Amino acid sequence: MSHYDLIVVGAGIVGASCADEATAAGLRVAIVEPGPIGGGATACGMGHLVAMDDDPAELALARYSLRRWEDHADLAEAEFSRCGTLWVARNETEAAGIAQRVARLEASGGEAEAVDAQALYRLEPALAPGLCGGMLVAREAVVYPPRVALHLVRRARQRGASLYAGRAVRRLGRATVTLDDGTVLAGPTLVATGCALPELLPQLPLRPRKGHLLITDRYPGLLHHQVLELGYASSAHGTAGSSVAFNVQPRPTGQILIGSSREFDVTDPAVSGPMLQRMLQRAFDFMPALRGLQAIRAWTGFRPTTPDGRPYLGAVPDSTDLWVAAGHEGLGVTTALGSARLMLDLLQGRPPAIDPAPYAPARALA
Ligand SMILES: Cc1cc2nc3c(=O)[nH]c(=O)nc-3n(C[C@H](O)[C@H](O)[C@H](O)COP(=O)(O)OP(=O)(O)OC[C@H]3O[C@@H](n4cnc5c(N)ncnc54)[C@H](O)[C@@H]3O)c2cc1C
């Protein structure tokens, strides 16, 4: 039986970040991943690095993580592009809330500015007429998440991590794991299996939340920022069975990534024509020029969603040397690096830089 200081189960962006962080701290690490590195939710997302301000705990984790992303800004593998985020107000009611949102982001250590309608159209001339200004967060960025996960796993391996590829963890024991080929590994274990979490830890409730995305052919110069409607948070954090929100991203290639939808209680990964249509109609309402573009591909992915929308980060209650980092919903790329640092602090008994209490897995069992 091989012994490790840490066994990381799952190599999505969260597990990969944890493995990277652990090897940087000198730990002897094993990584277990049945599929491609970063091939789960991590390969399906938009890769927008964004601070959402409606939940103070989530904002603290995002802010902490965004600072850590700056270390990757010049990394070719990350395809880091500092396009900035432009939030758009559809009406005066949404515009009236902007000052408060700017204040919240700035209080958390970020930089944001309100823009009036004139400035909005200077920044993004293709937006539909009649919008009421918005908020610019100029330093936010986008990355290509599966490449980041691959880079982090490679770096962990260069520091000595063992990769158990093509194999899944079937059973968790007392500081041991059994793989599907019968191999047993021993050591503290960190479960980072995203939507598959209930298979190993059914006591931690988690639901998959389906999302659609579509990518277009190349149209350099049409879109400059990641542009979202200010109402996006109510789609992201609402509990509606299904919702769509305007969210578009300029890829460094000139392609435009169009999102996004959210659906609970759907497990079929097939692209749904009606849902895609609803999502695109929302996008066309905000940016009519999108209607004339050539689509290349549409796909879906599942966001790992906890009942309160916050990830589980910490020790699994009533267990021995068992840890979890999962349930990051639609922000797991943004918050992966901060989550990993927080996990390492907890594992090594140091006080984390941000309060870990809001993410404690024990809250699920309270
Ligand atoms: C449509 C969509 C858009 C998104 N947009 C963004 C965005 O713009 N910004 C952002 O920050 N986030 C975004 N997200 C969210 C983000 O993609 C996820 O939160 C994040 O990728 C979750 O990473 P993870 O490592 O927890 O899960 P995953 O990437 O799913 O990784 C889990 C891994 O565990 C492995 N695994 C499963 N079971 C086992 C087992 N028994 N043994 C070993 N390994 C196992 C799987 O094979 C998988 O590779 C989006 C998500 C979707 C679906």
Short mmCIF file of C-alpha atoms and ligand atoms in Angstrom, two decimals:
data_model
loop_
_atom_site.label_atom_id
_atom_site.label_comp_id
_atom_site.label_asym_id
_atom_site.label_seq_id
_atom_site.Cartn_x
_atom_site.Cartn_y
_atom_site.Cartn_z
CA MET A 1 0.00 0.00 0.00
CA SER A 2 1.41 3.43 -0.99
CA HIS A 3 1.30 6.18 1.63
CA TYR A 4 0.85 9.87 0.86
CA ASP A 5 0.59 13.12 2.80
CA LEU A 6 -2.51 13.91 0.73
CA ILE A 7 -4.67 11.98 -1.73
CA VAL A 8 -6.57 14.34 -4.02
CA VAL A 9 -9.66 12.70 -5.51
CA GLY A 10 -10.64 14.39 -8.80
CA ALA A 11 -8.57 16.59 -11.10
CA GLY A 12 -10.97 19.30 -12.14
CA ILE A 13 -9.76 22.83 -11.56
CA VAL A 14 -10.45 22.51 -7.82
CA GLY A 15 -8.57 19.23 -7.29
CA ALA A 16 -5.76 20.38 -9.60
CA SER A 17 -5.39 23.62 -7.60
CA CYS A 18 -5.31 21.68 -4.33
CA ALA A 19 -2.67 19.26 -5.67
CA ASP A 20 -0.58 22.18 -6.91
CA GLU A 21 -0.84 23.99 -3.60
CA ALA A 22 -0.05 20.85 -1.59
CA THR A 23 3.04 19.97 -3.61
CA ALA A 24 4.22 23.59 -3.37
CA ALA A 25 4.03 23.12 0.41
CA GLY A 26 6.26 20.04 0.11
CA LEU A 27 3.56 17.40 0.61
CA ARG A 28 3.79 13.97 -1.02
CA VAL A 29 0.62 13.91 -3.10
CA ALA A 30 -1.42 11.37 -5.08
CA ILE A 31 -4.02 12.51 -7.61
CA VAL A 32 -6.79 10.14 -8.73
CA GLU A 33 -8.73 11.01 -11.89
CA PRO A 34 -10.77 8.61 -14.05
CA GLY A 35 -11.21 10.97 -17.01
CA PRO A 36 -9.25 13.71 -18.77
CA ILE A 37 -7.64 16.29 -16.48
CA GLY A 38 -10.09 19.20 -16.25
CA GLY A 39 -12.58 17.24 -18.33
CA GLY A 40 -15.59 17.61 -15.98
CA ALA A 41 -17.43 20.88 -15.28
CA THR A 42 -14.08 22.61 -15.70
CA ALA A 43 -14.09 21.91 -19.45
CA CYS A 44 -17.67 23.14 -19.86
CA GLY A 45 -17.53 26.57 -18.25
CA MET A 46 -16.85 30.11 -19.43
CA GLY A 47 -13.70 30.76 -17.46
CA HIS A 48 -14.76 34.22 -16.33
CA LEU A 49 -12.82 35.38 -13.26
CA VAL A 50 -15.40 37.52 -11.55
CA ALA A 51 -16.31 38.84 -8.11
CA MET A 52 -20.03 38.53 -7.42
CA ASP A 53 -21.04 40.84 -4.60
CA ASP A 54 -24.40 39.57 -3.40
CA ASP A 55 -23.04 37.13 -0.78
CA PRO A 56 -20.30 38.54 1.49
CA ALA A 57 -18.72 35.11 2.05
CA GLU A 58 -18.60 34.34 -1.66
CA LEU A 59 -17.20 37.80 -2.33
CA ALA A 60 -14.42 37.26 0.23
CA LEU A 61 -13.44 33.93 -1.35
CA ALA A 62 -13.58 35.36 -4.88
CA ARG A 63 -11.50 38.38 -3.92
CA TYR A 64 -8.90 36.20 -2.18
CA SER A 65 -8.78 33.93 -5.22
CA LEU A 66 -8.64 36.75 -7.77
CA ARG A 67 -5.49 38.04 -6.08
CA ARG A 68 -3.96 34.60 -6.53
CA TRP A 69 -4.99 34.50 -10.20
CA GLU A 70 -2.73 37.49 -10.78
CA ASP A 71 0.19 35.05 -10.41
CA HIS A 72 -1.10 33.31 -13.55
CA ALA A 73 -1.66 36.47 -15.60
CA ASP A 74 1.45 35.93 -17.74
CA LEU A 75 1.03 32.18 -18.04
CA ALA A 76 0.52 31.17 -21.69
CA GLU A 77 -1.36 27.98 -20.68
CA ALA A 78 -3.98 29.96 -18.81
CA GLU A 79 -4.92 32.01 -21.92
CA PHE A 80 -5.45 34.81 -19.43
CA SER A 81 -7.12 37.80 -21.06
CA ARG A 82 -7.83 40.92 -19.02
CA CYS A 83 -10.93 41.98 -20.93
CA GLY A 84 -12.68 43.42 -17.86
CA THR A 85 -16.30 42.89 -16.86
CA LEU A 86 -19.05 45.25 -17.98
CA TRP A 87 -22.34 44.89 -16.11
CA VAL A 88 -25.29 46.37 -17.99
CA ALA A 89 -28.41 48.01 -16.53
CA ARG A 90 -31.59 47.22 -18.44
CA ASN A 91 -33.65 49.90 -16.72
CA GLU A 92 -33.49 52.73 -14.19
CA THR A 93 -34.23 50.39 -11.30
CA GLU A 94 -31.13 48.32 -12.06
CA ALA A 95 -29.11 51.50 -12.66
CA ALA A 96 -30.15 52.81 -9.25
CA GLY A 97 -28.45 49.84 -7.57
CA ILE A 98 -25.07 50.41 -9.23
CA ALA A 99 -23.60 52.83 -6.66
CA GLN A 100 -24.21 50.28 -3.92
CA ARG A 101 -22.59 47.49 -5.94
CA VAL A 102 -19.55 49.67 -6.70
CA ALA A 103 -19.25 50.42 -2.98
CA ARG A 104 -19.48 46.72 -2.05
CA LEU A 105 -16.82 45.70 -4.56
CA GLU A 106 -14.51 48.50 -3.49
CA ALA A 107 -15.00 47.68 0.19
CA SER A 108 -13.81 44.16 -0.62
CA GLY A 109 -10.59 45.53 -2.13
CA GLY A 110 -11.66 45.60 -5.79
CA GLU A 111 -11.95 48.47 -8.23
CA ALA A 112 -15.20 49.23 -10.02
CA GLU A 113 -16.76 52.28 -11.62
CA ALA A 114 -20.25 53.29 -12.61
CA VAL A 115 -20.59 54.19 -16.29
CA ASP A 116 -23.38 56.29 -17.79
CA ALA A 117 -25.22 55.28 -20.96
CA GLN A 118 -22.88 57.32 -23.19
CA ALA A 119 -19.79 55.64 -21.78
CA LEU A 120 -21.51 52.24 -21.99
CA TYR A 121 -21.95 52.56 -25.75
CA ARG A 122 -18.39 53.83 -26.16
CA LEU A 123 -17.18 50.68 -24.42
CA GLU A 124 -19.50 48.30 -26.29
CA PRO A 125 -21.04 49.91 -29.38
CA ALA A 126 -22.92 46.71 -30.32
CA LEU A 127 -25.20 46.84 -27.26
CA ALA A 128 -28.90 47.37 -27.94
CA PRO A 129 -30.12 50.98 -27.70
CA GLY A 130 -32.02 52.09 -24.61
CA LEU A 131 -29.82 50.59 -21.88
CA CYS A 132 -29.28 52.69 -18.78
CA GLY A 133 -25.54 52.59 -18.08
CA GLY A 134 -23.67 50.01 -16.09
CA MET A 135 -20.63 49.13 -14.02
CA LEU A 136 -17.11 48.46 -15.30
CA VAL A 137 -14.71 46.19 -13.40
CA ALA A 138 -11.67 46.74 -15.58
CA ARG A 139 -9.20 44.33 -13.99
CA GLU A 140 -11.29 41.19 -14.22
CA ALA A 141 -10.27 38.60 -16.75
CA VAL A 142 -11.05 35.32 -18.49
CA VAL A 143 -9.02 32.12 -18.71
CA TYR A 144 -9.28 28.74 -20.44
CA PRO A 145 -10.02 26.47 -17.45
CA PRO A 146 -9.10 22.96 -18.73
CA ARG A 147 -5.65 24.20 -19.78
CA VAL A 148 -5.16 25.70 -16.33
CA ALA A 149 -6.11 22.39 -14.68
CA LEU A 150 -3.68 20.54 -16.93
CA HIS A 151 -0.91 23.01 -16.15
CA LEU A 152 -1.49 22.72 -12.40
CA VAL A 153 -1.45 18.91 -12.49
CA ARG A 154 1.72 18.92 -14.59
CA ARG A 155 3.36 21.28 -12.12
CA ALA A 156 2.27 19.09 -9.20
CA ARG A 157 3.73 16.04 -10.98
CA GLN A 158 7.00 17.89 -11.60
CA ARG A 159 7.14 18.37 -7.84
CA GLY A 160 6.69 14.64 -7.35
CA ALA A 161 2.92 14.02 -7.27
CA SER A 162 1.74 10.59 -8.46
CA LEU A 163 -1.15 10.56 -10.92
CA TYR A 164 -3.48 7.56 -10.82
CA ALA A 165 -5.02 8.21 -14.24
CA GLY A 166 -7.99 6.36 -15.70
CA ARG A 167 -9.02 5.14 -12.26
CA ALA A 168 -11.73 6.29 -9.88
CA VAL A 169 -11.99 6.12 -6.12
CA ARG A 170 -14.68 3.57 -5.32
CA ARG A 171 -14.55 3.61 -1.52
CA LEU A 172 -13.32 5.89 1.24
CA GLY A 173 -11.93 4.20 4.33
CA ARG A 174 -10.29 5.48 7.52
CA ALA A 175 -7.46 7.47 5.92
CA THR A 176 -7.42 5.07 2.98
CA VAL A 177 -9.06 5.00 -0.44
CA THR A 178 -9.77 2.02 -2.66
CA LEU A 179 -9.61 2.52 -6.42
CA ASP A 180 -11.79 0.67 -8.91
CA ASP A 181 -8.88 -1.61 -9.84
CA GLY A 182 -8.46 -2.64 -6.21
CA THR A 183 -5.41 -0.44 -5.49
CA VAL A 184 -5.46 0.91 -1.93
CA LEU A 185 -3.78 4.24 -1.11
CA ALA A 186 -3.26 5.51 2.42
CA GLY A 187 -3.21 9.06 3.72
CA PRO A 188 -5.36 12.08 4.44
CA THR A 189 -7.88 12.36 1.61
CA LEU A 190 -9.37 15.41 -0.07
CA VAL A 191 -12.48 14.78 -2.16
CA ALA A 192 -12.77 17.24 -5.08
CA THR A 193 -15.14 15.35 -7.34
CA GLY A 194 -17.50 18.20 -8.26
CA CYS A 195 -20.98 16.95 -9.21
CA ALA A 196 -20.00 13.36 -8.35
CA LEU A 197 -19.57 14.29 -4.67
CA PRO A 198 -22.69 12.40 -3.42
CA GLU A 199 -21.29 9.13 -4.79
CA LEU A 200 -18.53 9.24 -2.16
CA LEU A 201 -20.03 11.59 0.44
CA PRO A 202 -23.83 11.24 0.28
CA GLN A 203 -24.20 13.09 3.58
CA LEU A 204 -23.24 16.37 1.83
CA PRO A 205 -26.21 17.43 -0.31
CA LEU A 206 -25.36 18.65 -3.79
CA ARG A 207 -27.34 19.02 -7.00
CA PRO A 208 -26.11 19.37 -10.58
CA ARG A 209 -27.29 22.55 -12.26
CA LYS A 210 -27.28 22.31 -16.02
CA GLY A 211 -25.99 25.16 -18.16
CA HIS A 212 -25.83 25.80 -21.91
CA LEU A 213 -23.14 27.72 -23.78
CA LEU A 214 -22.64 28.49 -27.46
CA ILE A 215 -19.52 29.67 -29.28
CA THR A 216 -19.44 31.59 -32.56
CA ASP A 217 -16.97 31.84 -35.40
CA ARG A 218 -14.32 34.60 -35.19
CA TYR A 219 -15.47 38.23 -35.16
CA PRO A 220 -12.53 40.24 -33.79
CA GLY A 221 -13.50 43.71 -32.60
CA LEU A 222 -17.22 43.09 -32.17
CA LEU A 223 -17.04 42.53 -28.40
CA HIS A 224 -14.40 43.89 -26.01
CA HIS A 225 -15.48 42.97 -22.47
CA GLN A 226 -17.18 40.13 -20.70
CA VAL A 227 -20.65 41.68 -20.67
CA LEU A 228 -23.41 40.58 -18.30
CA GLU A 229 -26.78 41.94 -17.34
CA LEU A 230 -26.94 43.26 -13.79
CA GLY A 231 -29.80 40.86 -13.20
CA TYR A 232 -27.38 37.93 -13.68
CA ALA A 233 -27.00 37.33 -9.95
CA SER A 234 -30.71 36.66 -9.51
CA SER A 235 -30.43 33.96 -12.18
CA ALA A 236 -27.25 32.56 -10.64
CA HIS A 237 -28.38 32.64 -7.03
CA GLY A 238 -32.11 32.27 -7.43
CA THR A 239 -33.70 28.91 -6.84
CA ALA A 240 -35.90 28.98 -9.95
CA GLY A 241 -36.12 25.64 -11.72
CA SER A 242 -34.79 27.26 -14.86
CA SER A 243 -33.50 30.70 -15.82
CA VAL A 244 -31.42 32.46 -18.45
CA ALA A 245 -29.28 35.59 -18.28
CA PHE A 246 -27.30 37.64 -20.80
CA ASN A 247 -23.60 36.83 -20.47
CA VAL A 248 -21.14 37.11 -23.39
CA GLN A 249 -17.39 36.76 -23.52
CA PRO A 250 -14.80 37.75 -26.14
CA ARG A 251 -12.32 34.88 -26.57
CA PRO A 252 -8.76 35.88 -27.49
CA THR A 253 -9.40 34.21 -30.90
CA GLY A 254 -12.19 36.71 -31.68
CA GLN A 255 -14.83 34.05 -31.07
CA ILE A 256 -17.75 35.00 -28.85
CA LEU A 257 -18.91 32.71 -26.09
CA ILE A 258 -22.62 33.19 -25.36
CA GLY A 259 -24.37 32.12 -22.15
CA SER A 260 -25.98 31.30 -19.98
CA SER A 261 -28.76 29.10 -18.67
CA ARG A 262 -29.42 27.37 -15.37
CA GLU A 263 -31.65 24.34 -14.80
CA PHE A 264 -32.18 22.09 -11.80
CA ASP A 265 -33.63 18.59 -12.01
CA VAL A 266 -32.31 17.87 -15.51
CA THR A 267 -29.69 15.16 -15.82
CA ASP A 268 -29.72 14.68 -19.61
CA PRO A 269 -26.58 16.42 -20.95
CA ALA A 270 -28.09 16.88 -24.44
CA VAL A 271 -28.42 20.42 -25.78
CA SER A 272 -32.05 21.44 -25.47
CA GLY A 273 -33.30 23.39 -28.49
CA PRO A 274 -35.93 25.36 -26.55
CA MET A 275 -33.50 26.25 -23.74
CA LEU A 276 -30.81 27.30 -26.22
CA GLN A 277 -33.36 29.42 -28.06
CA ARG A 278 -34.47 31.08 -24.83
CA MET A 279 -30.85 31.83 -23.87
CA LEU A 280 -30.00 33.22 -27.30
CA GLN A 281 -33.13 35.37 -27.41
CA ARG A 282 -32.02 36.94 -24.14
CA ALA A 283 -28.60 37.63 -25.65
CA PHE A 284 -30.10 39.10 -28.84
CA ASP A 285 -32.28 41.42 -26.74
CA PHE A 286 -29.12 42.96 -25.26
CA MET A 287 -26.89 42.69 -28.34
CA PRO A 288 -28.89 42.36 -31.58
CA ALA A 289 -25.72 42.03 -33.72
CA LEU A 290 -25.20 38.55 -32.27
CA ARG A 291 -28.18 37.32 -34.29
CA GLY A 292 -26.22 37.54 -37.54
CA LEU A 293 -23.18 35.56 -36.35
CA GLN A 294 -22.26 32.01 -37.33
CA ALA A 295 -22.48 29.60 -34.42
CA ILE A 296 -19.85 26.86 -34.31
CA ARG A 297 -20.89 24.70 -31.41
CA ALA A 298 -23.25 24.55 -28.44
CA TRP A 299 -22.73 22.38 -25.37
CA THR A 300 -23.87 21.87 -21.82
CA GLY A 301 -22.24 21.34 -18.45
CA PHE A 302 -23.34 20.80 -14.87
CA ARG A 303 -22.48 23.14 -12.02
CA PRO A 304 -22.01 21.43 -8.63
CA THR A 305 -24.52 23.26 -6.43
CA THR A 306 -24.90 23.10 -2.65
CA PRO A 307 -28.20 24.11 -1.01
CA ASP A 308 -26.81 27.53 0.05
CA GLY A 309 -24.70 28.05 -3.08
CA ARG A 310 -21.40 28.10 -1.19
CA PRO A 311 -18.77 25.40 -1.66
CA TYR A 312 -17.92 22.82 0.97
CA LEU A 313 -14.35 23.53 2.06
CA GLY A 314 -12.98 21.77 5.10
CA ALA A 315 -13.03 18.61 7.15
CA VAL A 316 -15.83 16.10 6.62
CA PRO A 317 -17.64 15.81 9.97
CA ASP A 318 -17.37 12.54 11.90
CA SER A 319 -14.53 11.21 9.79
CA THR A 320 -10.81 10.62 10.07
CA ASP A 321 -8.50 12.68 7.89
CA LEU A 322 -11.20 13.23 5.29
CA TRP A 323 -11.56 16.61 3.61
CA VAL A 324 -13.76 18.07 0.91
CA ALA A 325 -13.44 20.88 -1.65
CA ALA A 326 -16.51 20.76 -3.88
CA GLY A 327 -19.77 22.50 -4.73
CA HIS A 328 -18.48 25.71 -6.34
CA GLU A 329 -21.56 26.15 -8.59
CA GLY A 330 -20.86 28.73 -11.32
CA LEU A 331 -17.77 30.26 -9.70
CA GLY A 332 -15.40 27.34 -9.32
CA VAL A 333 -12.86 28.64 -11.80
CA THR A 334 -12.73 32.01 -10.10
CA THR A 335 -12.50 30.55 -6.61
CA ALA A 336 -10.35 27.44 -7.21
CA LEU A 337 -7.02 28.99 -6.29
CA GLY A 338 -8.33 30.64 -3.14
CA SER A 339 -10.16 27.44 -2.18
CA ALA A 340 -6.93 25.47 -2.52
CA ARG A 341 -4.95 27.84 -0.33
CA LEU A 342 -7.70 27.81 2.28
CA MET A 343 -7.78 24.00 2.23
CA LEU A 344 -4.01 23.76 2.70
CA ASP A 345 -4.17 26.16 5.64
CA LEU A 346 -6.90 24.04 7.24
CA LEU A 347 -5.05 20.78 6.52
CA GLN A 348 -1.85 22.10 8.01
CA GLY A 349 -3.53 23.71 11.00
CA ARG A 350 -2.87 27.36 10.08
CA PRO A 351 -5.53 30.06 10.38
CA PRO A 352 -6.65 30.84 6.80
CA ALA A 353 -6.50 34.40 5.46
CA ILE A 354 -10.29 34.47 5.20
CA ASP A 355 -12.89 33.13 7.61
CA PRO A 356 -13.52 29.46 6.68
CA ALA A 357 -16.73 29.15 8.75
CA PRO A 358 -19.18 29.98 5.89
CA TYR A 359 -17.80 27.03 3.88
CA ALA A 360 -17.55 24.48 6.71
CA PRO A 361 -19.08 21.17 5.50
CA ALA A 362 -20.59 20.71 8.97
CA ARG A 363 -23.27 23.29 8.10
CA ALA A 364 -24.88 20.70 5.82
CA LEU A 365 -25.49 18.40 8.76
CA ALA A 366 -26.66 21.02 11.25
C1 LIG B 1 -22.04 26.38 -18.26
C2 LIG B 1 -21.07 26.70 -17.16
C3 LIG B 1 -20.46 27.95 -17.13
C4 LIG B 1 -19.55 28.24 -16.13
N1 LIG B 1 -18.89 29.44 -16.14
C5 LIG B 1 -18.00 29.74 -15.17
C6 LIG B 1 -17.32 30.99 -15.18
O1 LIG B 1 -17.44 31.78 -16.11
N2 LIG B 1 -16.49 31.27 -14.13
C7 LIG B 1 -16.31 30.41 -13.08
O2 LIG B 1 -15.58 30.75 -12.15
N3 LIG B 1 -16.92 29.21 -13.06
C8 LIG B 1 -17.76 28.86 -14.07
N4 LIG B 1 -18.42 27.66 -14.05
C9 LIG B 1 -18.27 26.80 -12.88
C10 LIG B 1 -17.02 25.97 -12.93
O3 LIG B 1 -16.82 25.43 -14.20
C11 LIG B 1 -17.12 24.87 -11.85
O4 LIG B 1 -17.51 25.41 -10.60
C12 LIG B 1 -15.78 24.19 -11.66
O5 LIG B 1 -15.25 23.78 -12.91
C13 LIG B 1 -15.89 23.01 -10.71
O6 LIG B 1 -14.63 22.37 -10.69
P1 LIG B 1 -14.43 21.01 -9.91
O7 LIG B 1 -12.99 20.70 -10.00
O8 LIG B 1 -15.07 21.11 -8.57
O9 LIG B 1 -15.33 19.95 -10.72
P2 LIG B 1 -15.01 19.17 -12.07
O10 LIG B 1 -14.33 20.00 -13.07
O11 LIG B 1 -16.28 18.51 -12.48
O12 LIG B 1 -13.95 18.07 -11.61
C14 LIG B 1 -14.30 16.96 -10.81
C15 LIG B 1 -13.42 15.81 -11.25
O13 LIG B 1 -13.62 14.72 -10.37
C16 LIG B 1 -13.50 13.53 -11.13
N5 LIG B 1 -14.16 12.46 -10.39
C17 LIG B 1 -15.48 12.22 -10.25
N6 LIG B 1 -15.68 11.10 -9.51
C18 LIG B 1 -14.47 10.63 -9.17
C19 LIG B 1 -14.02 9.52 -8.39
N7 LIG B 1 -14.88 8.65 -7.83
N8 LIG B 1 -12.69 9.32 -8.24
C20 LIG B 1 -11.79 10.19 -8.79
N9 LIG B 1 -12.18 11.27 -9.52
C21 LIG B 1 -13.48 11.48 -9.71
C22 LIG B 1 -14.20 13.87 -12.44
O14 LIG B 1 -13.79 13.00 -13.47
C23 LIG B 1 -13.77 15.31 -12.66
O15 LIG B 1 -12.63 15.43 -13.49
C24 LIG B 1 -19.29 27.31 -15.09
C25 LIG B 1 -19.88 26.04 -15.13
C26 LIG B 1 -20.75 25.73 -16.18
C27 LIG B 1 -21.35 24.35 -16.23
#
